[in-house]
Amino acid sequence: MKISYNWLKQFLKTEWTPEQTSELLTDLGLEVEGVEAYQSVKGGLEGILVGKVLTCVKHPNADKLKITTVDIGTETPLQIVCGAPNVSVGQKVPVATIGTTLYTEEGEAWTIKKGKIRGEESHGMICAEDELGLGKSHDGIMVLDAAIKEGTPAVDLFDIENDIVFEIGLTPNRADAMSHLGTARDLKAGLIQKDINLELITPSVSAFRIDNRTLKIDVDVKNKDLAPRYCGVTISGLKVKESPSWLQHRLKAIGLSPINNIVDATNYVLHDLGQPLHAFDAVKISGNKVEVKTLAAGTKFTTLDGVERELHEDDLMICDAEKPMCIAGVFGGIDSGVTEATTSIFLESAYFNPISIRKSAKRHGVNTDASFRFERGIDPNITEYALKRAALLIQEIAGGEITSDLIDLYPNKIKDFEVRLSFENAKKLIGEEIPKEVIKRILTSLDIKVNNVTEAGLGLTVPAYRNDVQREADIIEEILRVYGYNNINTTKKLNASISGTSKFEDYKIQNTVGNQLVSQGFYEILSNSLTTPAYTALSEQLKEEHNVSILNALSSDLSVLRQSLLFSGLEAISFNINRKRADLKLFEYGKTYHDFGSKREEFKHLSLFVTGNQTSENWHNANKKSDFFLIKGYIIAILQRLGISRFNETPVKNDFFSEGLEFSQGKTKLVDFGLIKKPILRHFDISQDVLFANFNWDAVLDLVKHNKIKFKAIHKYPEVRRDFALLLDDKITFESIYKIAKQSEKQLLKNVNLFDVYQGKNLPKGKKSYAVSFTLQDENKTLTDKQIDKIMNKLQANFEKQLGAELR
């Protein structure tokens, strides 16, 4: 939120510098994240002087240039080469002297330097309107009043606004501070704590009066829960035109572009008092009637930005007798706004239900200055005052008359909050006793009324606009922030406690596995648990009815909790690939959330993602794509590191994968992994293969806790390796060979490995060749050739009998 220092001083006549003000605002909880200077004319016309053209002759080397001498109040006139067609002797003109910085329309700076133009020296520049930032004309130089004395600084001739703008990082609970009035209120409280008592100056509306009753607009609020207070008045005889310069300067300083005097006036009051307003062209209100109501779901409505939107049945609308005109508190319609032809308006000021406005704004993906304030809760008691303030301002800058009674529909007044403060509780929470008189002074400075005082505490009434102060703890926070966190002494004693933790704590196991993955080239990612419900359509495994929905979603893309870590990981992969980082190995610890009707559950997972090449491209190693067996190796390494060595392998049942495996122990699934299906990858604009592994982390942790680590000595006796080249039917898998080998020799056979596969030339049709190695070892003695040959002959016989294999 941007706050203008000059604007702030309209409410408080403070002599504090912007730097001091910035520091105090931050101490009060309105953190100033940045301070920038604003000038209505960039550069502030510094270095621009009034000059008188003494001579003007044609340039000898250029048809369109002239050589002038200009008196700028110095002893020696300046020679300036000028290309303007309207320059002539006797004119008073603005002159940019050597060293002056001027700015282009795009804001780029350039400096006036001494130089030669077509061989003739030039010691400055006679400027046009656009070159000074005073207008857009570039037809010729700017000619000033002949009575102005040469040498006069140009800054003395023009209305230039110099301001300081604070960028305040406003927290969502501080709806009361979303205006210059609200910020000034806080600043006043802070200054009182510094023993500086200033009056808070609010604009007077005593001049408001009804001129006649020639344009009556009836108002009917059909949904009083969504619109607890609604005010309106008509103004006729207006002239829509450009706003006066002071108003434009105020809006430009806080980053708003002036539109016309009517719209600018409503924007001004919005940022002045914090009350959003809306001006409807009265001629376009059918039936001279305004109805505040909801409409049927699916009703079409085109907003000011030209977008046709489908209304929700809960969207509060401002309608006339025939049609909707505005999404209440959010966005106006394209057909009811103020134009240059407008001569009369219906001016609206209202208090809308914050939850209703927030939901409508999020449903339609719209965030306006009005919705930003309404959805956080504005002051319900400023509605009428702000309407009068805006009406008087419009009359001041656009003319016109008040042509109706002021309508104020407020059937059920929103009450102030009653809170009891205990001095003892304040002391406990703050950690220090603040004098009672100081507490009362702080609360009074914040417009919190002290109803009664006892030895134990205070009975308080909090104004309705402070909707974030409804509990005793909130009151104590208000006291503390105004008193100053920096003024609370901190203890010099440091207390600490040491507690023993199990080596099987989740975070310790996570760190163990995380360190292993990082050493293998993985990067850890942390993604948002909020996601879009549209992802459930990418898999039959995920059910839309199992989504856990967010009541007040930030947007439709972040409206449910995720059911899988897959899609957030694919978002990260797509993001990286689009930035030329295609070789990725990522892992993430996270939870998934599921609504099973009778109960809601969450589960913890570890996910792995592998895509692209295994290693970086270099002259020594050819590119090798990451494949299924690579991620399988990573998974087995994790399980083995955690002491989980026995598990079953079965084909995956997850429809995320085009091919994959599942590791389990009994009925407990440990991990499933495989190659992600192409249609899912296309949804994320990913054209390369992605391998994904999903660990059931809760099950893994449970297994780790029950595992007993066994230690054994390193074998003294050597291993023996023997190889077979087996000719097999192409449908036979390595798994079959592995099982037969393990069944044939259970004690001495330590490992079976497939190290080469060949299909093609010189082999019979339907056949393939497997090169398989067998590792044998006796832990108590060295194996003899006779023992080895016996085992290998047995393996060969079993392969031939059970698989029809042949040795090549």
Tab-separated table of N, CA and C in Angstrom, residues 74-212:
chain	number	residue	atom	x	y	z
A	74	THR	N	22.859	35.948	-16.898
A	74	THR	CA	24.287	35.936	-16.589
A	74	THR	C	24.968	37.048	-17.377
A	75	GLU	N	26.251	37.252	-17.107
A	75	GLU	CA	26.973	38.344	-17.773
A	75	GLU	C	27.055	38.116	-19.271
A	76	THR	N	27.290	36.868	-19.662
A	76	THR	CA	27.483	36.569	-21.081
A	76	THR	C	26.304	35.747	-21.600
A	77	PRO	N	25.623	36.190	-22.649
A	77	PRO	CA	24.535	35.406	-23.244
A	77	PRO	C	25.071	34.077	-23.784
A	78	LEU	N	24.213	33.079	-23.877
A	78	LEU	CA	24.585	31.762	-24.380
A	78	LEU	C	24.284	31.656	-25.864
A	79	GLN	N	25.221	31.005	-26.596
A	79	GLN	CA	24.927	30.667	-27.988
A	79	GLN	C	24.300	29.267	-27.997
A	80	ILE	N	23.119	29.171	-28.586
A	80	ILE	CA	22.399	27.898	-28.613
A	80	ILE	C	21.906	27.638	-30.024
A	81	VAL	N	22.209	26.449	-30.534
A	81	VAL	CA	21.681	26.029	-31.834
A	81	VAL	C	20.307	25.414	-31.594
A	82	CYS	N	19.294	25.908	-32.330
A	82	CYS	CA	17.908	25.491	-32.111
A	82	CYS	C	17.263	25.084	-33.436
A	83	GLY	N	16.494	23.989	-33.389
A	83	GLY	CA	15.836	23.524	-34.604
A	83	GLY	C	14.354	23.809	-34.633
A	84	ALA	N	13.815	24.511	-33.623
A	84	ALA	CA	12.372	24.776	-33.573
A	84	ALA	C	11.977	25.794	-34.633
A	85	PRO	N	10.876	25.585	-35.326
A	85	PRO	CA	10.470	26.525	-36.383
A	85	PRO	C	9.936	27.846	-35.843
A	86	ASN	N	9.487	27.856	-34.542
A	86	ASN	CA	8.834	29.069	-34.033
A	86	ASN	C	9.751	29.962	-33.213
A	87	VAL	N	11.051	29.667	-33.124
A	87	VAL	CA	11.949	30.492	-32.326
A	87	VAL	C	12.176	31.827	-33.033
A	88	SER	N	12.129	32.938	-32.240
A	88	SER	CA	12.355	34.258	-32.828
A	88	SER	C	12.857	35.227	-31.764
A	89	VAL	N	13.358	36.358	-32.190
A	89	VAL	CA	13.947	37.360	-31.304
A	89	VAL	C	12.880	37.932	-30.378
A	90	GLY	N	13.263	38.143	-29.104
A	90	GLY	CA	12.372	38.772	-28.124
A	90	GLY	C	11.571	37.799	-27.294
A	91	GLN	N	11.557	36.527	-27.673
A	91	GLN	CA	10.777	35.541	-26.917
A	91	GLN	C	11.421	35.250	-25.562
A	92	LYS	N	10.555	34.959	-24.583
A	92	LYS	CA	11.018	34.414	-23.315
A	92	LYS	C	10.799	32.889	-23.388
A	93	VAL	N	11.887	32.149	-23.149
A	93	VAL	CA	11.844	30.697	-23.381
A	93	VAL	C	12.508	29.952	-22.226
A	94	PRO	N	12.134	28.677	-21.998
A	94	PRO	CA	12.829	27.861	-20.997
A	94	PRO	C	14.134	27.317	-21.586
A	95	VAL	N	15.226	27.464	-20.843
A	95	VAL	CA	16.540	27.047	-21.322
A	95	VAL	C	17.123	26.005	-20.357
A	96	ALA	N	17.488	24.863	-20.918
A	96	ALA	CA	18.187	23.836	-20.128
A	96	ALA	C	19.673	24.114	-20.236
A	97	THR	N	20.295	24.428	-19.091
A	97	THR	CA	21.707	24.799	-19.105
A	97	THR	C	22.586	23.554	-19.102
A	98	ILE	N	23.886	23.781	-19.328
A	98	ILE	CA	24.848	22.670	-19.352
A	98	ILE	C	24.794	21.920	-18.015
A	99	GLY	N	24.705	20.577	-18.075
A	99	GLY	CA	24.649	19.741	-16.875
A	99	GLY	C	23.241	19.393	-16.431
A	100	THR	N	22.235	20.025	-17.049
A	100	THR	CA	20.842	19.725	-16.682
A	100	THR	C	20.448	18.331	-17.183
A	101	THR	N	19.713	17.614	-16.357
A	101	THR	CA	19.223	16.284	-16.739
A	101	THR	C	17.761	16.378	-17.163
A	102	LEU	N	17.480	15.926	-18.369
A	102	LEU	CA	16.111	15.853	-18.871
A	102	LEU	C	15.712	14.383	-19.016
A	103	TYR	N	14.419	14.140	-19.173
A	103	TYR	CA	13.915	12.761	-19.224
A	103	TYR	C	13.017	12.574	-20.442
A	104	THR	N	13.169	11.412	-21.064
A	104	THR	CA	12.302	11.063	-22.189
A	104	THR	C	10.924	10.675	-21.652
A	105	GLU	N	9.988	10.489	-22.558
A	105	GLU	CA	8.632	10.094	-22.161
A	105	GLU	C	8.635	8.739	-21.452
A	106	GLU	N	9.607	7.895	-21.805
A	106	GLU	CA	9.722	6.573	-21.174
A	106	GLU	C	10.459	6.630	-19.842
A	107	GLY	N	10.966	7.828	-19.460
A	107	GLY	CA	11.639	7.962	-18.173
A	107	GLY	C	13.146	7.834	-18.233
A	108	GLU	N	13.722	7.706	-19.428
A	108	GLU	CA	15.174	7.582	-19.539
A	108	GLU	C	15.831	8.961	-19.411
A	109	ALA	N	16.908	9.024	-18.618
A	109	ALA	CA	17.580	10.303	-18.355
A	109	ALA	C	18.650	10.580	-19.406
A	110	TRP	N	18.802	11.846	-19.741
A	110	TRP	CA	19.923	12.266	-20.585
A	110	TRP	C	20.343	13.677	-20.162
A	111	THR	N	21.613	13.991	-20.329
A	111	THR	CA	22.196	15.216	-19.785
A	111	THR	C	22.594	16.177	-20.903
A	112	ILE	N	22.303	17.459	-20.683
A	112	ILE	CA	22.685	18.513	-21.625
A	112	ILE	C	24.190	18.759	-21.520
A	113	LYS	N	24.872	18.661	-22.648
A	113	LYS	CA	26.317	18.859	-22.673
A	113	LYS	C	26.686	19.932	-23.705
A	114	LYS	N	27.841	20.536	-23.475
A	114	LYS	CA	28.366	21.483	-24.460
A	114	LYS	C	28.798	20.700	-25.696
A	115	GLY	N	28.448	21.201	-26.867
A	115	GLY	CA	28.825	20.461	-28.069
A	115	GLY	C	28.747	21.322	-29.312
A	116	LYS	N	29.072	20.691	-30.461
A	116	LYS	CA	28.984	21.377	-31.758
A	116	LYS	C	27.916	20.707	-32.596
A	117	ILE	N	27.084	21.514	-33.193
A	117	ILE	CA	26.043	21.014	-34.093
A	117	ILE	C	26.302	21.613	-35.470
A	118	ARG	N	26.679	20.720	-36.403
A	118	ARG	CA	27.044	21.138	-37.768
A	118	ARG	C	28.107	22.244	-37.743
A	119	GLY	N	29.085	22.083	-36.816
A	119	GLY	CA	30.220	23.000	-36.798
A	119	GLY	C	30.038	24.224	-35.930
A	120	GLU	N	28.840	24.435	-35.351
A	120	GLU	CA	28.612	25.624	-34.530
A	120	GLU	C	28.380	25.200	-33.070
A	121	GLU	N	29.048	25.927	-32.153
A	121	GLU	CA	28.932	25.574	-30.740
A	121	GLU	C	27.525	25.845	-30.206
A	122	SER	N	27.102	24.972	-29.277
A	122	SER	CA	25.797	25.138	-28.626
A	122	SER	C	25.997	24.909	-27.137
A	123	HIS	N	25.539	25.871	-26.295
A	123	HIS	CA	25.798	25.850	-24.855
A	123	HIS	C	24.512	25.672	-24.047
A	124	GLY	N	23.626	24.860	-24.537
A	124	GLY	CA	22.372	24.619	-23.823
A	124	GLY	C	21.297	24.187	-24.794
A	125	MET	N	20.052	24.266	-24.335
A	125	MET	CA	18.950	23.817	-25.176
A	125	MET	C	17.695	24.614	-24.840
A	126	ILE	N	17.065	25.155	-25.869
A	126	ILE	CA	15.761	25.793	-25.700
A	126	ILE	C	14.711	24.688	-25.830
A	127	CYS	N	13.828	24.557	-24.837
A	127	CYS	CA	13.018	23.336	-24.691
A	127	CYS	C	11.574	23.509	-25.132
A	128	ALA	N	11.019	22.403	-25.590
A	128	ALA	CA	9.593	22.301	-25.875
A	128	ALA	C	8.882	21.732	-24.644
A	129	GLU	N	7.537	21.739	-24.660
A	129	GLU	CA	6.746	21.253	-23.519
A	129	GLU	C	7.094	19.813	-23.145
A	130	ASP	N	7.119	18.940	-24.167
A	130	ASP	CA	7.318	17.516	-23.872
A	130	ASP	C	8.713	17.223	-23.348
A	131	GLU	N	9.691	18.046	-23.730
A	131	GLU	CA	11.064	17.845	-23.267
A	131	GLU	C	11.215	18.186	-21.790
A	132	LEU	N	10.325	19.038	-21.286
A	132	LEU	CA	10.355	19.406	-19.863
A	132	LEU	C	9.401	18.552	-19.039
A	133	GLY	N	8.534	17.814	-19.706
A	133	GLY	CA	7.531	17.024	-18.996
A	133	GLY	C	6.320	17.823	-18.595
A	134	LEU	N	6.122	18.991	-19.230
A	134	LEU	CA	4.999	19.873	-18.904
A	134	LEU	C	3.816	19.697	-19.847
A	135	GLY	N	3.957	18.852	-20.835
A	135	GLY	CA	2.889	18.626	-21.810
A	135	GLY	C	3.359	17.639	-22.850
A	136	LYS	N	2.587	17.511	-23.917
A	136	LYS	CA	2.922	16.549	-24.958
A	136	LYS	C	3.274	17.217	-26.290
A	137	SER	N	3.171	18.550	-26.333
A	137	SER	CA	3.416	19.261	-27.587
A	137	SER	C	4.902	19.267	-27.946
A	138	HIS	N	5.198	19.005	-29.230
A	138	HIS	CA	6.572	19.084	-29.724
A	138	HIS	C	6.610	19.847	-31.055
A	139	ASP	N	5.575	20.676	-31.249
A	139	ASP	CA	5.509	21.436	-32.501
A	139	ASP	C	6.549	22.547	-32.548
A	140	GLY	N	6.981	22.980	-31.388
A	140	GLY	CA	7.977	24.041	-31.317
A	140	GLY	C	8.366	24.272	-29.880
A	141	ILE	N	9.252	25.269	-29.677
A	141	ILE	CA	9.684	25.557	-28.313
A	141	ILE	C	8.538	26.170	-27.520
A	142	MET	N	8.663	26.103	-26.216
A	142	MET	CA	7.664	26.671	-25.316
A	142	MET	C	7.943	28.167	-25.162
A	143	VAL	N	6.955	29.004	-25.432
A	143	VAL	CA	7.121	30.456	-25.319
A	143	VAL	C	6.431	30.919	-24.046
A	144	LEU	N	7.174	31.600	-23.177
A	144	LEU	CA	6.671	32.024	-21.868
A	144	LEU	C	6.197	33.467	-21.904
A	145	ASP	N	5.564	33.884	-20.802
A	145	ASP	CA	5.059	35.256	-20.669
A	145	ASP	C	6.225	36.237	-20.776
A	146	ALA	N	6.032	37.284	-21.582
A	146	ALA	CA	7.099	38.269	-21.828
A	146	ALA	C	7.478	39.047	-20.571
A	147	ALA	N	6.580	39.058	-19.564
A	147	ALA	CA	6.855	39.836	-18.357
A	147	ALA	C	7.806	39.120	-17.399
A	148	ILE	N	8.055	37.842	-17.634
A	148	ILE	CA	8.914	37.086	-16.725
A	148	ILE	C	10.362	37.529	-16.908
A	149	LYS	N	11.041	37.725	-15.798
A	149	LYS	CA	12.423	38.195	-15.859
A	149	LYS	C	13.355	37.057	-16.235
A	150	GLU	N	14.297	37.370	-17.138
A	150	GLU	CA	15.267	36.354	-17.532
A	150	GLU	C	16.126	35.946	-16.332
A	151	GLY	N	16.479	34.624	-16.304
A	151	GLY	CA	17.238	34.086	-15.187
A	151	GLY	C	16.354	33.482	-14.108
A	152	THR	N	15.023	33.683	-14.213
A	152	THR	CA	14.102	33.109	-13.215
A	152	THR	C	14.090	31.588	-13.326
A	153	PRO	N	14.252	30.851	-12.219
A	153	PRO	CA	14.158	29.387	-12.293
A	153	PRO	C	12.755	28.958	-12.740
A	154	ALA	N	12.688	28.039	-13.651
A	154	ALA	CA	11.396	27.591	-14.182
A	154	ALA	C	10.527	26.957	-13.108
A	155	VAL	N	11.166	26.399	-12.072
A	155	VAL	CA	10.406	25.741	-11.011
A	155	VAL	C	9.492	26.731	-10.294
A	156	ASP	N	9.842	28.055	-10.333
A	156	ASP	CA	9.026	29.068	-9.675
A	156	ASP	C	7.773	29.406	-10.475
A	157	LEU	N	7.710	28.961	-11.717
A	157	LEU	CA	6.611	29.360	-12.599
A	157	LEU	C	5.505	28.312	-12.693
A	158	PHE	N	5.814	27.083	-12.325
A	158	PHE	CA	4.865	25.994	-12.547
A	158	PHE	C	4.517	25.292	-11.242
A	159	ASP	N	3.318	24.719	-11.233
A	159	ASP	CA	2.833	23.997	-10.054
A	159	ASP	C	3.416	22.584	-10.062
A	160	ILE	N	4.547	22.432	-9.386
A	160	ILE	CA	5.227	21.133	-9.352
A	160	ILE	C	5.085	20.529	-7.970
A	161	GLU	N	4.605	19.310	-7.946
A	161	GLU	CA	4.413	18.603	-6.685
A	161	GLU	C	5.637	17.743	-6.386
A	162	ASN	N	6.244	17.970	-5.234
A	162	ASN	CA	7.326	17.123	-4.746
A	162	ASN	C	6.825	16.407	-3.501
A	163	ASP	N	6.918	15.115	-3.510
A	163	ASP	CA	6.322	14.331	-2.433
A	163	ASP	C	7.234	13.154	-2.098
A	164	ILE	N	6.988	12.574	-0.945
A	164	ILE	CA	7.649	11.332	-0.530
A	164	ILE	C	6.557	10.282	-0.359
A	165	VAL	N	6.776	9.104	-0.922
A	165	VAL	CA	5.761	8.051	-0.869
A	165	VAL	C	6.314	6.857	-0.095
A	166	PHE	N	5.551	6.413	0.906
A	166	PHE	CA	5.925	5.246	1.707
A	166	PHE	C	5.234	4.013	1.124
A	167	GLU	N	6.001	2.957	0.934
A	167	GLU	CA	5.435	1.657	0.543
A	167	GLU	C	5.296	0.835	1.818
A	168	ILE	N	4.040	0.643	2.245
A	168	ILE	CA	3.788	-0.029	3.524
A	168	ILE	C	3.353	-1.472	3.270
A	169	GLY	N	4.051	-2.393	3.904
A	169	GLY	CA	3.681	-3.813	3.817
A	169	GLY	C	2.588	-4.099	4.837
A	170	LEU	N	1.357	-3.860	4.441
A	170	LEU	CA	0.224	-3.945	5.360
A	170	LEU	C	-0.173	-5.398	5.582
A	171	THR	N	-0.277	-5.806	6.830
A	171	THR	CA	-0.727	-7.167	7.131
A	171	THR	C	-2.243	-7.249	6.951
A	172	PRO	N	-2.773	-8.440	6.606
A	172	PRO	CA	-4.194	-8.558	6.266
A	172	PRO	C	-5.148	-8.159	7.388
A	173	ASN	N	-4.706	-8.236	8.644
A	173	ASN	CA	-5.610	-7.912	9.746
A	173	ASN	C	-5.815	-6.417	9.941
A	174	ARG	N	-4.953	-5.603	9.343
A	174	ARG	CA	-5.023	-4.155	9.587
A	174	ARG	C	-5.876	-3.444	8.551
A	175	ALA	N	-7.146	-3.846	8.467
A	175	ALA	CA	-8.068	-3.205	7.526
A	175	ALA	C	-8.262	-1.730	7.876
A	176	ASP	N	-8.126	-1.389	9.147
A	176	ASP	CA	-8.350	-0.011	9.586
A	176	ASP	C	-7.303	0.958	9.052
A	177	ALA	N	-6.155	0.441	8.630
A	177	ALA	CA	-5.050	1.310	8.200
A	177	ALA	C	-4.944	1.409	6.679
A	178	MET	N	-5.968	0.935	5.949
A	178	MET	CA	-5.885	0.914	4.485
A	178	MET	C	-6.307	2.250	3.871
A	179	SER	N	-5.861	3.332	4.460
A	179	SER	CA	-6.169	4.671	3.949
A	179	SER	C	-5.215	5.653	4.599
A	180	HIS	N	-5.228	6.876	4.091
A	180	HIS	CA	-4.387	7.900	4.707
A	180	HIS	C	-4.937	8.299	6.077
A	181	LEU	N	-6.263	8.288	6.222
A	181	LEU	CA	-6.859	8.572	7.532
A	181	LEU	C	-6.452	7.509	8.539
A	182	GLY	N	-6.539	6.242	8.164
A	182	GLY	CA	-6.183	5.160	9.074
A	182	GLY	C	-4.725	5.205	9.471
A	183	THR	N	-3.852	5.499	8.501
A	183	THR	CA	-2.424	5.606	8.806
A	183	THR	C	-2.162	6.794	9.720
A	184	ALA	N	-2.867	7.900	9.464
A	184	ALA	CA	-2.705	9.091	10.307
A	184	ALA	C	-3.171	8.823	11.735
A	185	ARG	N	-4.237	8.015	11.890
A	185	ARG	CA	-4.706	7.665	13.239
A	185	ARG	C	-3.622	6.946	14.028
A	186	ASP	N	-2.981	5.981	13.366
A	186	ASP	CA	-1.899	5.249	14.035
A	186	ASP	C	-0.720	6.165	14.344
A	187	LEU	N	-0.388	7.005	13.376
A	187	LEU	CA	0.737	7.915	13.566
A	187	LEU	C	0.468	8.860	14.736
A	188	LYS	N	-0.769	9.324	14.852
A	188	LYS	CA	-1.138	10.201	15.974
A	188	LYS	C	-0.930	9.490	17.309
A	189	ALA	N	-1.338	8.218	17.385
A	189	ALA	CA	-1.152	7.451	18.619
A	189	ALA	C	0.329	7.294	18.951
A	190	GLY	N	1.145	7.075	17.920
A	190	GLY	CA	2.583	6.948	18.138
A	190	GLY	C	3.217	8.239	18.601
A	191	LEU	N	2.735	9.357	18.054
A	191	LEU	CA	3.283	10.658	18.445
A	191	LEU	C	2.890	11.014	19.875
A	192	ILE	N	1.685	10.627	20.286
A	192	ILE	CA	1.262	10.882	21.667
A	192	ILE	C	2.191	10.162	22.636
A	193	GLN	N	2.619	8.976	22.261
A	193	GLN	CA	3.561	8.223	23.096
A	193	GLN	C	4.908	8.936	23.192
A	194	LYS	N	5.177	9.797	22.186
A	194	LYS	CA	6.414	10.605	22.202
A	194	LYS	C	6.162	11.979	22.815
A	195	ASP	N	4.979	12.128	23.464
A	195	ASP	CA	4.575	13.402	24.090
A	195	ASP	C	4.381	14.516	23.079
A	196	ILE	N	3.960	14.124	21.857
A	196	ILE	CA	3.618	15.115	20.832
A	196	ILE	C	2.126	14.969	20.553
A	197	ASN	N	1.336	15.926	21.017
A	197	ASN	CA	-0.115	15.856	20.874
A	197	ASN	C	-0.562	16.700	19.688
A	198	LEU	N	-1.043	16.027	18.663
A	198	LEU	CA	-1.519	16.716	17.465
A	198	LEU	C	-2.989	16.386	17.245
A	199	GLU	N	-3.714	17.351	16.712
A	199	GLU	CA	-5.118	17.139	16.390
A	199	GLU	C	-5.231	16.403	15.063
A	200	LEU	N	-6.107	15.400	15.029
A	200	LEU	CA	-6.381	14.687	13.788
A	200	LEU	C	-7.416	15.493	13.006
A	201	ILE	N	-6.996	16.039	11.876
A	201	ILE	CA	-7.863	16.923	11.090
A	201	ILE	C	-8.609	16.094	10.044
A	202	THR	N	-9.913	16.013	10.176
A	202	THR	CA	-10.724	15.291	9.187
A	202	THR	C	-11.508	16.288	8.350
A	203	PRO	N	-11.722	15.978	7.066
A	203	PRO	CA	-12.429	16.924	6.189
A	203	PRO	C	-13.847	17.196	6.700
A	204	SER	N	-14.237	18.432	6.653
A	204	SER	CA	-15.567	18.823	7.101
A	204	SER	C	-16.601	18.542	6.008
A	205	VAL	N	-17.776	18.084	6.413
A	205	VAL	CA	-18.882	17.861	5.456
A	205	VAL	C	-20.083	18.717	5.845
A	206	SER	N	-19.845	19.752	6.644
A	206	SER	CA	-20.940	20.610	7.108
A	206	SER	C	-21.601	21.378	5.955
A	207	ALA	N	-20.879	21.526	4.849
A	207	ALA	CA	-21.444	22.258	3.704
A	207	ALA	C	-22.404	21.406	2.877
A	208	PHE	N	-22.515	20.116	3.195
A	208	PHE	CA	-23.403	19.251	2.404
A	208	PHE	C	-24.862	19.667	2.620
A	209	ARG	N	-25.550	19.863	1.506
A	209	ARG	CA	-26.968	20.192	1.594
A	209	ARG	C	-27.667	19.707	0.328
A	210	ILE	N	-28.952	19.489	0.463
A	210	ILE	CA	-29.762	19.046	-0.675
A	210	ILE	C	-30.240	20.291	-1.407
A	211	ASP	N	-29.862	20.400	-2.690
A	211	ASP	CA	-30.244	21.586	-3.478
A	211	ASP	C	-31.683	21.479	-3.970
A	212	ASN	N	-32.088	20.303	-4.420
A	212	ASN	CA	-33.465	20.064	-4.858
A	212	ASN	C	-33.689	18.553	-4.896
